[in-house]
Coordinates of C-alpha atoms in Angstrom, one line a residue:
Chain A
X1 CA 19.1 -18.0 -10.5
X2 CA 19.9 -21.5 -11.9
X3 CA 22.3 -22.1 -14.9
X4 CA 21.0 -23.5 -18.1
X5 CA 23.5 -26.1 -19.3
X6 CA 24.4 -26.2 -22.9
X7 CA 23.2 -29.8 -23.3
X8 CA 20.0 -29.0 -21.6
X9 CA 19.4 -26.0 -23.9
X10 CA 19.9 -28.1 -26.9
X11 CA 17.4 -30.8 -25.9
X12 CA 15.0 -28.0 -24.8
X13 CA 15.0 -26.5 -28.3
X14 CA 14.4 -30.0 -29.6
X15 CA 11.6 -30.7 -27.1
X16 CA 9.9 -27.3 -27.7
X17 CA 9.9 -27.8 -31.4
X18 CA 8.2 -31.4 -30.9
X19 CA 5.6 -29.3 -28.7
X20 CA 6.3 -31.2 -25.6
X21 CA 4.5 -29.6 -22.7
X22 CA 7.4 -30.1 -20.3
X23 CA 10.0 -28.6 -22.6
X24 CA 7.7 -25.8 -23.2
X25 CA 7.2 -25.1 -19.5
X26 CA 10.9 -25.4 -18.7
X27 CA 11.8 -23.0 -21.6
X28 CA 9.4 -20.4 -20.5
X29 CA 10.6 -20.6 -16.9
X30 CA 14.2 -20.3 -18.0
X31 CA 13.3 -17.2 -19.8
X32 CA 11.0 -15.8 -17.2
X33 CA 13.7 -16.2 -14.5
X34 CA 16.3 -14.8 -16.7
X35 CA 18.5 -17.9 -16.2
X36 CA 21.9 -17.6 -17.9
X37 CA 21.6 -19.3 -21.2
X38 CA 17.9 -18.1 -21.8
X39 CA 18.9 -15.5 -24.4
X40 CA 20.6 -18.2 -26.3
X41 CA 17.7 -20.3 -26.0
X42 CA 15.4 -17.7 -27.5
X43 CA 18.0 -17.0 -30.2
X44 CA 17.9 -20.7 -31.2
X45 CA 14.1 -20.9 -31.1
X46 CA 13.7 -17.6 -33.1
X47 CA 14.3 -18.9 -36.6
X48 CA 11.5 -21.4 -36.1
X49 CA 9.1 -18.6 -35.1
X50 CA 6.7 -16.2 -37.1
X51 CA 3.9 -18.7 -38.1
X52 CA 1.6 -18.3 -35.0
X53 CA -1.1 -15.7 -35.0
X54 CA -0.9 -13.8 -31.9
X55 CA -4.4 -12.7 -30.4
X56 CA -4.3 -10.1 -27.6
X57 CA -7.5 -10.2 -25.5
X58 CA -7.8 -7.2 -23.0
X59 CA -10.3 -5.7 -20.8
X60 CA -11.0 -4.6 -17.2
X61 CA -11.2 -6.9 -14.4
X62 CA -14.6 -8.7 -14.3
X63 CA -15.3 -8.4 -18.0
X64 CA -14.9 -12.2 -18.4
X65 CA -11.6 -12.6 -20.4
X66 CA -10.9 -15.9 -19.2
X67 CA -14.2 -17.3 -20.0
X68 CA -13.9 -15.8 -23.4
X69 CA -10.4 -17.0 -24.0
X70 CA -11.5 -20.5 -22.7
X71 CA -14.2 -20.8 -25.4
X72 CA -12.1 -19.4 -28.1
X73 CA -9.4 -21.8 -27.4
X74 CA -11.9 -24.8 -27.5
X75 CA -13.3 -23.6 -30.8
X76 CA -9.9 -23.4 -32.5
X77 CA -9.0 -26.7 -30.9
X78 CA -12.2 -28.3 -32.5
X79 CA -10.9 -27.0 -35.9
X80 CA -7.8 -29.1 -35.1
X81 CA -5.6 -26.0 -34.5
X82 CA -2.9 -26.1 -31.7
X83 CA -3.4 -23.3 -29.2
X84 CA -1.2 -21.7 -26.6
X85 CA -2.7 -19.4 -23.8
X86 CA -0.6 -16.7 -22.0
X87 CA -2.4 -15.1 -19.2
X88 CA -0.7 -12.0 -18.0
X89 CA -1.6 -10.4 -14.7
X90 CA 0.6 -7.2 -14.2
X91 CA -1.5 -6.2 -11.3
X92 CA 0.4 -8.5 -9.2
X93 CA 3.9 -6.9 -9.1
X94 CA 4.3 -7.4 -5.4
X95 CA 2.7 -10.8 -4.6
X96 CA 4.1 -12.4 -7.8
X97 CA 2.1 -15.3 -9.2
X98 CA -1.6 -14.9 -8.6
X99 CA -3.4 -17.8 -10.1
X100 CA -6.9 -16.5 -10.6
X101 CA -10.1 -18.8 -10.1
X102 CA -10.8 -18.8 -13.8
X103 CA -7.3 -20.0 -14.5
X104 CA -7.9 -23.0 -12.4
X105 CA -11.0 -23.7 -14.4
X106 CA -9.0 -23.5 -17.6
X107 CA -6.6 -26.2 -16.5
X108 CA -9.3 -28.7 -17.6
X109 CA -7.5 -28.1 -21.1
X110 CA -4.2 -29.1 -19.6
X111 CA -4.9 -32.7 -20.4
X112 CA -5.4 -31.9 -24.1
X113 CA -1.8 -31.4 -25.5
X114 CA -3.2 -29.3 -28.4
X115 CA -3.6 -26.5 -25.7
X116 CA -0.7 -25.1 -23.6
X117 CA -1.7 -22.7 -20.8
X118 CA 0.5 -20.4 -19.0
X119 CA 0.1 -17.8 -16.3
X120 CA 2.6 -14.8 -16.0
X121 CA 2.2 -12.7 -13.0
X122 CA 5.6 -12.2 -11.5
X123 CA 7.6 -9.1 -12.3
X124 CA 11.2 -9.0 -11.1
X125 CA 12.8 -6.0 -9.3
X126 CA 14.0 -4.8 -12.6
X127 CA 10.8 -5.2 -14.5
X128 CA 10.5 -6.9 -18.0
X129 CA 6.9 -8.3 -17.9
X130 CA 6.3 -7.3 -21.5
X131 CA 9.5 -8.9 -22.5
X132 CA 8.8 -12.1 -20.7
X133 CA 5.4 -12.3 -22.4
X134 CA 6.8 -11.7 -25.7
X135 CA 9.5 -14.5 -25.1
X136 CA 6.8 -16.9 -24.0
X137 CA 4.9 -16.2 -27.1
X138 CA 7.9 -17.0 -29.1
X139 CA 8.4 -20.3 -27.5
X140 CA 4.8 -21.2 -28.0
X141 CA 5.1 -20.2 -31.7
X142 CA 8.4 -22.3 -32.0
X143 CA 6.3 -25.1 -30.5
X144 CA 4.0 -24.9 -33.5
X145 CA 0.9 -23.4 -31.7
X146 CA -1.0 -21.8 -34.6
X147 CA -2.8 -19.6 -32.2
X148 CA -1.3 -17.9 -29.2
X149 CA -4.0 -16.1 -27.2
X150 CA -2.5 -13.5 -24.8
X151 CA -5.1 -12.4 -22.1
X152 CA -4.2 -9.3 -20.1
X153 CA -6.1 -7.0 -17.6
X154 CA -6.5 -3.3 -17.9
X155 CA -5.0 -0.4 -19.8
X156 CA -1.7 0.7 -18.3
X157 CA 1.6 1.1 -20.0
X158 CA 2.8 -2.5 -19.6
X159 CA -0.5 -3.7 -21.0
X160 CA -0.1 -1.6 -24.1
X161 CA 3.2 -2.9 -24.5
X162 CA 1.8 -6.4 -24.3
X163 CA -0.9 -5.6 -26.6
X164 CA 1.6 -4.3 -29.0
X165 CA 3.0 -8.0 -29.5
X166 CA -0.5 -9.2 -30.8
X167 CA -1.4 -9.5 -34.5
X168 CA -4.9 -8.6 -33.5
X169 CA -6.3 -7.1 -30.4
X170 CA -9.7 -7.8 -28.8
X171 CA -11.1 -5.3 -26.3
X172 CA -13.8 -6.7 -23.9
X173 CA -16.5 -4.4 -22.5
X174 CA -19.5 -5.2 -20.3
X175 CA -22.5 -2.9 -19.9
X176 CA -23.0 -1.1 -16.8
X177 CA -19.2 -1.0 -15.8
X178 CA -18.8 2.7 -15.2
X179 CA -18.5 5.4 -17.6
X180 CA -17.6 3.4 -20.7
X181 CA -17.8 6.2 -23.1
X182 CA -15.3 8.2 -21.3
X183 CA -12.8 5.1 -21.5
X184 CA -13.5 5.0 -25.1
X185 CA -12.3 8.6 -25.6
X186 CA -9.3 7.9 -23.6
X187 CA -7.6 6.3 -26.7
X188 CA -8.5 2.7 -26.2
X189 CA -10.2 2.7 -29.6
X190 CA -6.7 2.9 -31.3
X191 CA -5.7 -0.3 -29.5
X192 CA -8.6 -2.5 -30.3
X193 CA -9.2 -4.3 -33.7
X194 CA -12.3 -6.0 -32.5
X195 CA -14.6 -5.0 -29.8
X196 CA -16.7 -7.6 -27.7
X197 CA -19.6 -6.7 -25.5
X198 CA -19.5 -9.7 -23.2
X199 CA -22.3 -10.8 -20.8
X200 CA -24.5 -9.4 -23.5
X201 CA -27.6 -11.0 -21.8
X202 CA -27.2 -8.0 -19.4
X203 CA -29.3 -4.9 -19.3
X204 CA -27.8 -1.9 -21.0
X205 CA -26.1 -3.9 -23.6
X206 CA -28.1 -2.3 -26.6
X207 CA -27.2 1.1 -25.1
X208 CA -23.6 0.3 -24.8
X209 CA -23.5 -0.9 -28.4
X210 CA -25.1 2.2 -29.8
X211 CA -22.7 4.5 -27.9
X212 CA -19.7 2.4 -29.1
X213 CA -21.1 2.6 -32.7
X214 CA -21.2 6.3 -32.4
X215 CA -17.6 6.6 -31.1
X216 CA -16.4 4.1 -33.7
X217 CA -18.1 6.2 -36.4
X218 CA -16.3 9.4 -35.3
X219 CA -12.9 8.2 -36.0
X220 CA -11.0 6.6 -39.0
X221 CA -8.1 4.3 -38.8
X222 CA -5.1 4.6 -41.0
X223 CA -5.4 1.0 -42.2
X224 CA -8.9 1.3 -43.3
X225 CA -10.3 -1.2 -41.0
X226 CA -13.6 -0.4 -39.1
X227 CA -13.5 -2.5 -35.9
X228 CA -16.7 -4.7 -35.7
X229 CA -18.7 -5.2 -32.4
X230 CA -19.4 -8.7 -31.4
X231 CA -21.8 -9.6 -28.5
X232 CA -21.0 -12.7 -26.6
X233 CA -22.1 -14.5 -23.6
X234 CA -18.7 -16.2 -23.0
X235 CA -19.9 -18.5 -20.1
X236 CA -22.4 -19.9 -22.6
X237 CA -20.4 -19.9 -25.7
X238 CA -22.7 -17.5 -27.6
X239 CA -21.0 -15.4 -30.0
X240 CA -17.7 -17.0 -29.9
X241 CA -18.0 -18.3 -33.6
X242 CA -18.7 -14.6 -34.5
X243 CA -15.6 -13.5 -32.7
X244 CA -13.5 -16.1 -34.4
X245 CA -15.0 -15.0 -37.8
X246 CA -14.3 -11.3 -36.9
X247 CA -10.6 -12.1 -36.1
X248 CA -10.3 -13.9 -39.3
X249 CA -11.8 -11.1 -41.4
X250 CA -9.4 -8.6 -39.7
X251 CA -6.3 -10.8 -40.9
X252 CA -7.7 -11.0 -44.3
X253 CA -8.2 -7.2 -44.4
X254 CA -4.4 -6.7 -43.3
X255 CA -3.2 -9.2 -45.9
X256 CA -5.3 -7.6 -48.8
X257 CA -4.2 -4.0 -47.8
X258 CA -0.7 -5.4 -47.6
X259 CA -0.3 -4.2 -44.1
X260 CA 0.3 -7.3 -42.2
X261 CA 4.2 -6.9 -42.9
X262 CA 4.0 -3.2 -42.0
X263 CA 2.4 -4.0 -38.6
X264 CA 4.9 -6.7 -37.7
X265 CA 7.7 -4.2 -38.6
X266 CA 6.2 -1.6 -36.2
X267 CA 5.9 -4.2 -33.6
X268 CA 9.5 -5.3 -33.8
X269 CA 10.7 -1.7 -33.5
X270 CA 8.8 -1.2 -30.3
X271 CA 10.1 -4.6 -28.9
X272 CA 13.7 -3.5 -29.8
X273 CA 13.2 -0.3 -27.8
X274 CA 11.8 -2.4 -25.0
X275 CA 14.8 -4.8 -25.1
X276 CA 17.3 -2.0 -25.2
X277 CA 15.8 -0.4 -22.1
X278 CA 15.7 -3.6 -20.2
X279 CA 19.1 -5.1 -21.3
X280 CA 20.9 -1.7 -20.7
X281 CA 19.7 -1.5 -17.1
X282 CA 20.9 -5.0 -16.5
X283 CA 24.3 -4.1 -17.8
X284 CA 24.6 -0.8 -15.9
X285 CA 23.6 -2.6 -12.7
X286 CA 26.0 -5.3 -13.3
X287 CA 28.8 -2.8 -14.3
X288 CA 28.3 0.0 -11.7
X289 CA 26.0 -0.8 -9.0
X290 CA 24.7 -3.6 -6.8
X291 CA 21.5 -3.1 -5.0
X292 CA 23.4 -2.0 -2.0
X293 CA 24.9 1.0 -3.8
X294 CA 21.5 1.8 -5.3
X295 CA 20.2 2.1 -1.7
X296 CA 23.1 4.4 -0.8
X297 CA 22.5 6.6 -3.7
X298 CA 18.7 6.7 -2.9
X299 CA 19.7 7.8 0.7
X300 CA 21.8 10.7 -0.5
X301 CA 18.9 11.7 -2.9
X302 CA 16.3 11.4 -0.2
X303 CA 18.4 13.8 1.9
X304 CA 18.8 16.1 -1.1
X305 CA 22.5 15.7 -1.0
X306 CA 22.6 14.8 -4.5
X307 CA 19.9 15.0 -7.3
X308 CA 18.8 11.8 -9.2
X309 CA 20.0 13.0 -12.7
X310 CA 23.6 13.6 -11.7
X311 CA 23.6 10.0 -9.9
X312 CA 22.3 8.4 -13.1
X313 CA 24.6 10.2 -15.4
X314 CA 27.4 9.0 -13.2
X315 CA 26.2 5.4 -13.3
X316 CA 25.7 5.5 -16.9
X317 CA 29.3 7.0 -17.5
X318 CA 30.7 4.2 -15.1
X319 CA 29.1 1.6 -17.3
X320 CA 30.8 3.1 -20.3
X321 CA 27.7 4.8 -21.7
X322 CA 29.0 8.2 -22.6
X323 CA 26.5 11.1 -23.2
Chain B
X1 CA 12.6 20.3 -29.7
X2 CA 13.4 23.7 -28.5
X3 CA 16.4 24.6 -26.5
X4 CA 16.2 26.1 -23.1
X5 CA 18.6 29.0 -22.7
X6 CA 20.6 29.2 -19.5
X7 CA 19.1 32.7 -18.8
X8 CA 15.6 31.4 -19.2
X9 CA 16.4 28.3 -17.0
X10 CA 17.6 30.6 -14.1
X11 CA 14.5 32.7 -14.3
X12 CA 12.2 29.7 -14.6
X13 CA 13.8 28.2 -11.4
X14 CA 13.1 31.6 -9.7
X15 CA 9.5 31.7 -11.1
X16 CA 8.8 28.2 -10.0
X17 CA 10.0 28.8 -6.5
X18 CA 7.7 32.0 -6.3
X19 CA 4.9 29.7 -7.4
X20 CA 4.0 31.5 -10.7
X21 CA 1.7 29.4 -12.7
X22 CA 3.3 30.5 -16.0
X23 CA 6.8 29.4 -14.8
X24 CA 5.5 26.2 -13.5
X25 CA 3.5 25.3 -16.9
X26 CA 6.7 26.2 -18.9
X27 CA 9.1 24.1 -16.6
X28 CA 6.8 21.0 -16.7
X29 CA 6.5 21.4 -20.6
X30 CA 10.2 21.8 -21.0
X31 CA 10.6 18.6 -18.9
X32 CA 7.7 16.7 -20.5
X33 CA 9.2 17.5 -24.1
X34 CA 12.8 16.5 -23.0
X35 CA 14.1 20.0 -24.1
X36 CA 17.8 20.2 -23.7
X37 CA 18.4 21.9 -20.4
X38 CA 15.6 20.2 -18.8
X39 CA 17.7 17.9 -16.8
X40 CA 19.6 21.0 -15.5
X41 CA 16.2 22.6 -14.6
X42 CA 15.3 19.6 -12.5
X43 CA 18.7 19.5 -10.9
X44 CA 18.4 23.1 -9.8
X45 CA 14.9 22.7 -8.5
X46 CA 15.7 19.6 -6.7
X47 CA 17.2 20.9 -3.5
X48 CA 14.1 23.0 -2.9
X49 CA 11.9 19.8 -2.9
X50 CA 11.0 17.2 -0.5
X51 CA 8.4 19.0 1.5
X52 CA 5.1 18.3 -0.5
X53 CA 3.0 15.4 0.4
X54 CA 2.3 13.2 -2.7
X55 CA -1.1 11.6 -2.7
X56 CA -1.7 9.1 -5.6
X57 CA -5.3 8.3 -6.4
X58 CA -6.2 5.6 -8.7
X59 CA -9.0 3.5 -9.9
X60 CA -10.6 2.2 -13.0
X61 CA -12.2 4.5 -15.6
X62 CA -15.7 5.6 -14.4
X63 CA -14.9 5.4 -10.6
X64 CA -15.1 9.1 -10.3
X65 CA -11.4 10.0 -9.6
X66 CA -11.6 13.4 -11.0
X67 CA -14.5 14.5 -8.9
X68 CA -12.9 13.1 -5.8
X69 CA -9.5 14.8 -6.6
X70 CA -11.7 18.0 -7.2
X71 CA -13.3 17.9 -3.9
X72 CA -10.1 16.9 -2.0
X73 CA -8.3 19.9 -3.6
X74 CA -11.0 22.3 -2.7
X75 CA -11.0 21.0 0.9
X76 CA -7.2 21.5 1.4
X77 CA -7.5 24.8 -0.3
X78 CA -10.0 25.8 2.3
X79 CA -7.4 25.1 4.9
X80 CA -5.1 27.5 3.2
X81 CA -3.0 24.8 1.7
X82 CA -1.4 25.1 -1.7
X83 CA -2.3 22.3 -3.9
X84 CA -1.1 20.8 -7.2
X85 CA -2.9 18.3 -9.4
X86 CA -1.4 16.1 -11.8
X87 CA -3.9 14.0 -13.9
X88 CA -2.1 11.2 -15.7
X89 CA -3.9 9.4 -18.6
X90 CA -1.5 6.6 -19.9
X91 CA -4.4 5.2 -21.9
X92 CA -3.7 7.7 -24.6
X93 CA -0.4 6.5 -25.8
X94 CA -1.4 7.0 -29.4
X95 CA -3.7 10.0 -29.5
X96 CA -1.5 12.0 -27.0
X97 CA -3.2 14.5 -24.9
X98 CA -6.7 13.6 -24.2
X99 CA -8.3 16.4 -22.0
X100 CA -11.2 14.5 -20.4
X101 CA -14.6 16.2 -19.7
X102 CA -14.0 16.1 -16.0
X103 CA -10.7 17.8 -16.4
X104 CA -12.3 20.7 -18.1
X105 CA -14.6 21.1 -15.0
X106 CA -11.7 21.2 -12.9
X107 CA -10.3 24.1 -14.8
X108 CA -12.7 26.2 -12.5
X109 CA -9.8 26.1 -10.1
X110 CA -7.5 27.6 -12.6
X111 CA -8.4 31.1 -11.4
X112 CA -7.4 30.3 -7.9
X113 CA -3.5 30.4 -7.9
X114 CA -3.5 28.2 -4.8
X115 CA -4.2 25.3 -7.2
X116 CA -2.2 24.3 -10.1
X117 CA -3.7 21.6 -12.5
X118 CA -1.8 19.7 -15.0
X119 CA -2.9 17.0 -17.4
X120 CA -0.3 14.4 -18.6
X121 CA -1.2 12.1 -21.5
X122 CA 1.4 12.2 -24.1
X123 CA 3.8 9.5 -24.2
X124 CA 6.8 9.9 -26.5
X125 CA 8.0 7.1 -28.8
X126 CA 10.7 6.3 -26.4
X127 CA 8.3 6.1 -23.3
X128 CA 8.9 7.9 -19.9
X129 CA 5.5 8.9 -18.6
X130 CA 6.3 7.9 -15.1
X131 CA 9.4 9.9 -15.3
X132 CA 7.6 13.0 -16.6
X133 CA 5.0 12.6 -13.9
X134 CA 7.7 12.4 -11.2
X135 CA 9.4 15.4 -12.6
X136 CA 6.1 17.4 -12.7
X137 CA 5.5 16.5 -9.2
X138 CA 9.1 17.9 -8.3
X139 CA 8.3 21.1 -10.1
X140 CA 5.1 21.5 -8.1
X141 CA 7.0 20.5 -4.8
X142 CA 9.7 23.1 -5.6
X143 CA 6.7 25.7 -6.4
X144 CA 5.7 25.4 -2.6
X145 CA 2.6 23.1 -3.3
X146 CA 2.0 21.5 0.2
X147 CA 0.0 18.7 -1.5
X148 CA 0.3 17.2 -4.9
X149 CA -2.6 15.0 -5.9
X150 CA -1.5 12.5 -8.7
X151 CA -4.6 11.1 -10.4
X152 CA -4.3 8.0 -12.5
X153 CA -6.5 5.4 -14.3
X154 CA -6.1 1.7 -13.8
X155 CA -3.6 -0.8 -12.8
X156 CA -0.9 -1.4 -15.4
X157 CA 2.8 -1.3 -14.9
X158 CA 3.2 2.5 -15.9
X159 CA 0.4 3.0 -13.2
X160 CA 2.2 1.1 -10.6
X161 CA 5.3 3.1 -11.5
X162 CA 3.4 6.4 -10.9
X163 CA 1.7 5.1 -7.8
X164 CA 5.2 4.4 -6.4
X165 CA 5.9 8.0 -6.5
X166 CA 3.3 8.8 -4.0
X167 CA 3.6 9.0 -0.3
X168 CA 0.2 7.7 0.2
X169 CA -2.1 5.8 -2.3
X170 CA -5.9 5.9 -2.5
X171 CA -7.7 3.2 -4.5
X172 CA -11.2 4.1 -5.7
X173 CA -13.9 1.3 -6.2
X174 CA -17.4 1.5 -7.1
X175 CA -20.1 -1.2 -6.4
X176 CA -21.3 -3.1 -9.3
X177 CA -18.3 -2.7 -11.5
X178 CA -17.4 -6.3 -12.3
X179 CA -15.9 -8.9 -10.1
X180 CA -14.4 -6.6 -7.6
X181 CA -13.2 -9.3 -5.1
X182 CA -11.2 -10.8 -8.0
X183 CA -9.5 -7.7 -8.7
X184 CA -8.6 -7.4 -4.9
X185 CA -6.9 -10.7 -5.1
X186 CA -4.8 -9.6 -8.0
X187 CA -2.5 -7.7 -5.7
X188 CA -4.1 -4.3 -5.8
X189 CA -4.3 -4.6 -1.9
X190 CA -0.5 -4.0 -1.6
X191 CA -0.7 -0.8 -3.5
X192 CA -3.4 1.1 -1.6
X193 CA -3.0 2.6 1.8
X194 CA -6.7 3.9 1.9
X195 CA -9.7 2.4 0.1
X196 CA -12.5 4.5 -1.1
X197 CA -15.9 3.3 -2.1
X198 CA -17.2 6.1 -4.2
X199 CA -20.8 6.6 -5.5
X200 CA -21.6 5.1 -2.0
X201 CA -25.3 5.9 -2.6
X202 CA -25.5 3.1 -5.2
X203 CA -26.9 -0.2 -4.5
X204 CA -24.3 -3.0 -3.5
X205 CA -22.0 -0.5 -1.6
X206 CA -22.6 -2.4 1.7
X207 CA -21.8 -5.7 0.1
X208 CA -18.6 -4.6 -1.6
X209 CA -17.5 -2.9 1.9
X210 CA -18.0 -6.3 3.6
X211 CA -16.2 -8.2 0.9
X212 CA -13.3 -5.7 1.1
X213 CA -13.3 -6.0 4.8
X214 CA -12.9 -9.7 4.5
X215 CA -10.2 -9.4 1.9
X216 CA -8.3 -6.7 4.1
X217 CA -8.6 -8.9 7.1
X218 CA -6.8 -11.8 5.5
X219 CA -3.4 -10.0 4.8
X220 CA -1.2 -8.0 7.0
X221 CA 1.2 -5.4 5.8
X222 CA 4.8 -5.2 6.8
X223 CA 4.3 -1.7 8.0
X224 CA 1.5 -2.6 10.5
X225 CA -1.1 -0.2 8.8
X226 CA -4.6 -1.5 8.3
X227 CA -5.9 0.3 5.2
X228 CA -9.2 2.0 6.1
X229 CA -12.3 2.0 3.9
X230 CA -14.0 5.5 3.4
X231 CA -17.3 5.9 1.6
X232 CA -17.7 8.9 -0.5
X233 CA -20.2 10.5 -2.9
X234 CA -17.7 12.6 -4.6
X235 CA -20.0 14.6 -6.7
X236 CA -21.6 15.8 -3.5
X237 CA -18.6 16.1 -1.4
X238 CA -19.7 13.4 1.1
X239 CA -17.0 11.6 2.8
X240 CA -14.2 13.9 1.6
X241 CA -13.3 15.1 5.3
X242 CA -13.3 11.4 6.2
X243 CA -10.8 10.8 3.5
X244 CA -8.5 13.7 4.3
X245 CA -8.6 12.5 7.9
X246 CA -7.5 8.8 6.8
X247 CA -4.7 10.3 4.7
X248 CA -3.5 12.3 7.8
X249 CA -3.8 9.1 10.0
X250 CA -1.7 7.2 7.6
X251 CA 1.1 9.7 7.4
X252 CA 1.0 10.0 11.3
X253 CA 1.3 6.2 11.5
X254 CA 4.3 6.2 9.2
X255 CA 5.8 8.9 11.2
X256 CA 5.4 7.2 14.4
X257 CA 6.6 3.8 13.1
X258 CA 9.7 5.5 11.7
X259 CA 8.7 4.3 8.3
X260 CA 8.2 7.5 6.3
X261 CA 12.0 7.8 5.5
X262 CA 12.1 4.1 4.6
X263 CA 9.3 4.4 2.2
X264 CA 10.9 7.5 0.5
X265 CA 14.2 5.4 0.2
X266 CA 12.4 2.5 -1.6
X267 CA 10.8 5.0 -4.0
X268 CA 14.0 6.6 -4.9
X269 CA 15.5 3.2 -5.5
X270 CA 12.6 2.4 -8.0
X271 CA 13.1 6.0 -9.6
X272 CA 16.7 5.4 -10.1
X273 CA 16.0 2.1 -11.9
X274 CA 13.4 3.9 -14.3
X275 CA 15.7 6.6 -14.9
X276 CA 18.6 4.4 -15.7
X277 CA 16.3 2.5 -18.2
X278 CA 15.0 5.5 -19.9
X279 CA 18.3 7.5 -20.1
X280 CA 20.3 4.5 -21.2
X281 CA 17.9 3.9 -24.1
X282 CA 18.1 7.4 -25.2
X283 CA 21.9 7.2 -25.2
X284 CA 22.0 3.9 -27.0
X285 CA 19.7 5.6 -29.6
X286 CA 21.9 8.6 -30.0
X287 CA 25.2 6.4 -30.2
X288 CA 24.1 3.7 -32.4
X289 CA 20.9 4.0 -34.1
X290 CA 18.3 6.6 -35.4
X291 CA 14.9 5.5 -36.1
X292 CA 15.8 4.7 -39.6
X293 CA 18.4 2.1 -38.5
X294 CA 15.8 0.7 -35.9
X295 CA 13.6 0.1 -38.8
X296 CA 16.2 -1.7 -40.8
X297 CA 16.9 -4.1 -37.9
X298 CA 13.1 -4.6 -37.4
X299 CA 13.0 -5.6 -41.0
X300 CA 15.8 -8.2 -40.6
X301 CA 14.2 -9.6 -37.5
X302 CA 10.8 -9.9 -39.1
X303 CA 12.3 -11.9 -42.0
X304 CA 14.1 -14.1 -39.3
X305 CA 17.4 -13.1 -41.0
X306 CA 18.6 -12.0 -37.5
X307 CA 17.2 -12.5 -34.0
X308 CA 16.3 -9.6 -31.9
X309 CA 18.8 -10.4 -28.9
X310 CA 21.9 -10.4 -31.0
X311 CA 20.7 -7.0 -32.5
X312 CA 20.3 -5.5 -29.1
X313 CA 23.7 -6.9 -27.9
X314 CA 25.2 -5.3 -31.0
X315 CA 23.6 -1.9 -30.2
X316 CA 24.7 -1.9 -26.6
X317 CA 28.1 -3.0 -27.6
X318 CA 28.3 0.0 -30.1
X319 CA 27.1 2.4 -27.4
X320 CA 30.0 1.2 -25.3
X321 CA 28.0 -0.8 -22.9
X322 CA 29.8 -4.1 -22.5
X323 CA 28.2 -7.3 -21.2

């Protein structure tokens, strides 16, 4: 872990605010690698954030998220908006850093400095992918990106944590990918503000749409929003304008209903909980145990000489965290 | 939150060890709801655990996990083995407690007290699904279940944490569900010890199998195991015997290579980290902030009057957790 000198931190803050790609990259890396000084960096950037619209785009592998994000970014760019893209891949906790094929294609934008693209796949031993993503979004926000598109696979907990960062969440579906209605039941509905049926030139799209309509008709959201269904063929750009319009409409709805503020508050509460969890772990480790001690405890537990709860209680006590 | 009286705790421990369904249900609920006394309950059960084989079964929605778990459980049961099933559904963080259709069908086993089935979907405000699942597995282990099948959707972080609990992990795939090879690249390979291509009577199965073989042929695992591919039609029971044999073979491989112990140690290390994170959060909340204060901090942050890091640093200091 490298150190981030105060001088560099100050010039980084300046560079990020100017929207310089190199400064943005360096700042995100410093944060992702948890370099000393990274917290201060985020603190200094923080007052300059809060203007970007964070759009979460999620869906199973193969639904075409990258293509859609690609097209959406181009569209916003054509309107003169600055766009940041964060592609999160939490399915790579072990390999760390898979750069998917689609990502490479997206690098065509890299020459356009209105678009900044970042892949995040690594997850340190101590976790914290959701936090790293949130901080990367803050950096892009401070860098003046008006839109930050956060693309993420699947439906697990870390995913939900990441989606919670977004102002608006898009769920991609594709006809013929397993028992879709069952996955709707499983609570995905509450996460998505806008549904996209991508690869809409495929057979089964109409059926999926009517099933989805039935499911959406059953529930009602506390915020009075009825999530629309947009059909796209992302590889050809079809439906992307409609998607952008749907996102716009949702934000206007929130504004009118006076809910945008409330949603942001809820998000910050969740983020505070995540941060407490993560930072508390880091401090307990620093105070009580290195990885070697951890291994020793694990051995005692595996042999049933001790139980995990009494070990954890002891570690927390040592770190000063009384019951 | 109800309290768990000492008398009840003692009789629960006894009941669980006798394998009584009601005691098992009560113990898991006490743990899941974080009732006071639940930690002690786990502590007392802990010395009686460590004998069950934990089998993780994961795959996207619609791959047929429940049917396969169903068949596998019946098979082990026919061999006279006691089986516990934990069906985890982390995609329901908001609704809390979705009991899917497949689960209902599985309740046909409920009359057989050699099989115990538990759904876990709720996730409290403070998180901890992986922990609750781990504890439920401990209860079933203490109850004398020789096999505990843990079924879980998808590929997010909480999923990975849950899969880490298992001695052996099965990944279900189905032909024609999107860009499969891309999802292999994304690090799933390292998680799975055995691959299952379910619904193997579908078109595309052969192609998926050969693609998968190519991908599996590329990497090599540190433990010298080459994950086999088993083809099943779970709804008809086809291939279930082969799957059971593959699981057996993997465990024998670990035993011979002297790796079973090492894998268990690594798992306990991860669980310790999870526990520290979770319990530290609970203590910080108890010491410093209730949910109201949390809301107040969130408001200050949303207004950019304060930054999240300094708030968290303050909360940790208040709880006694010095930097």
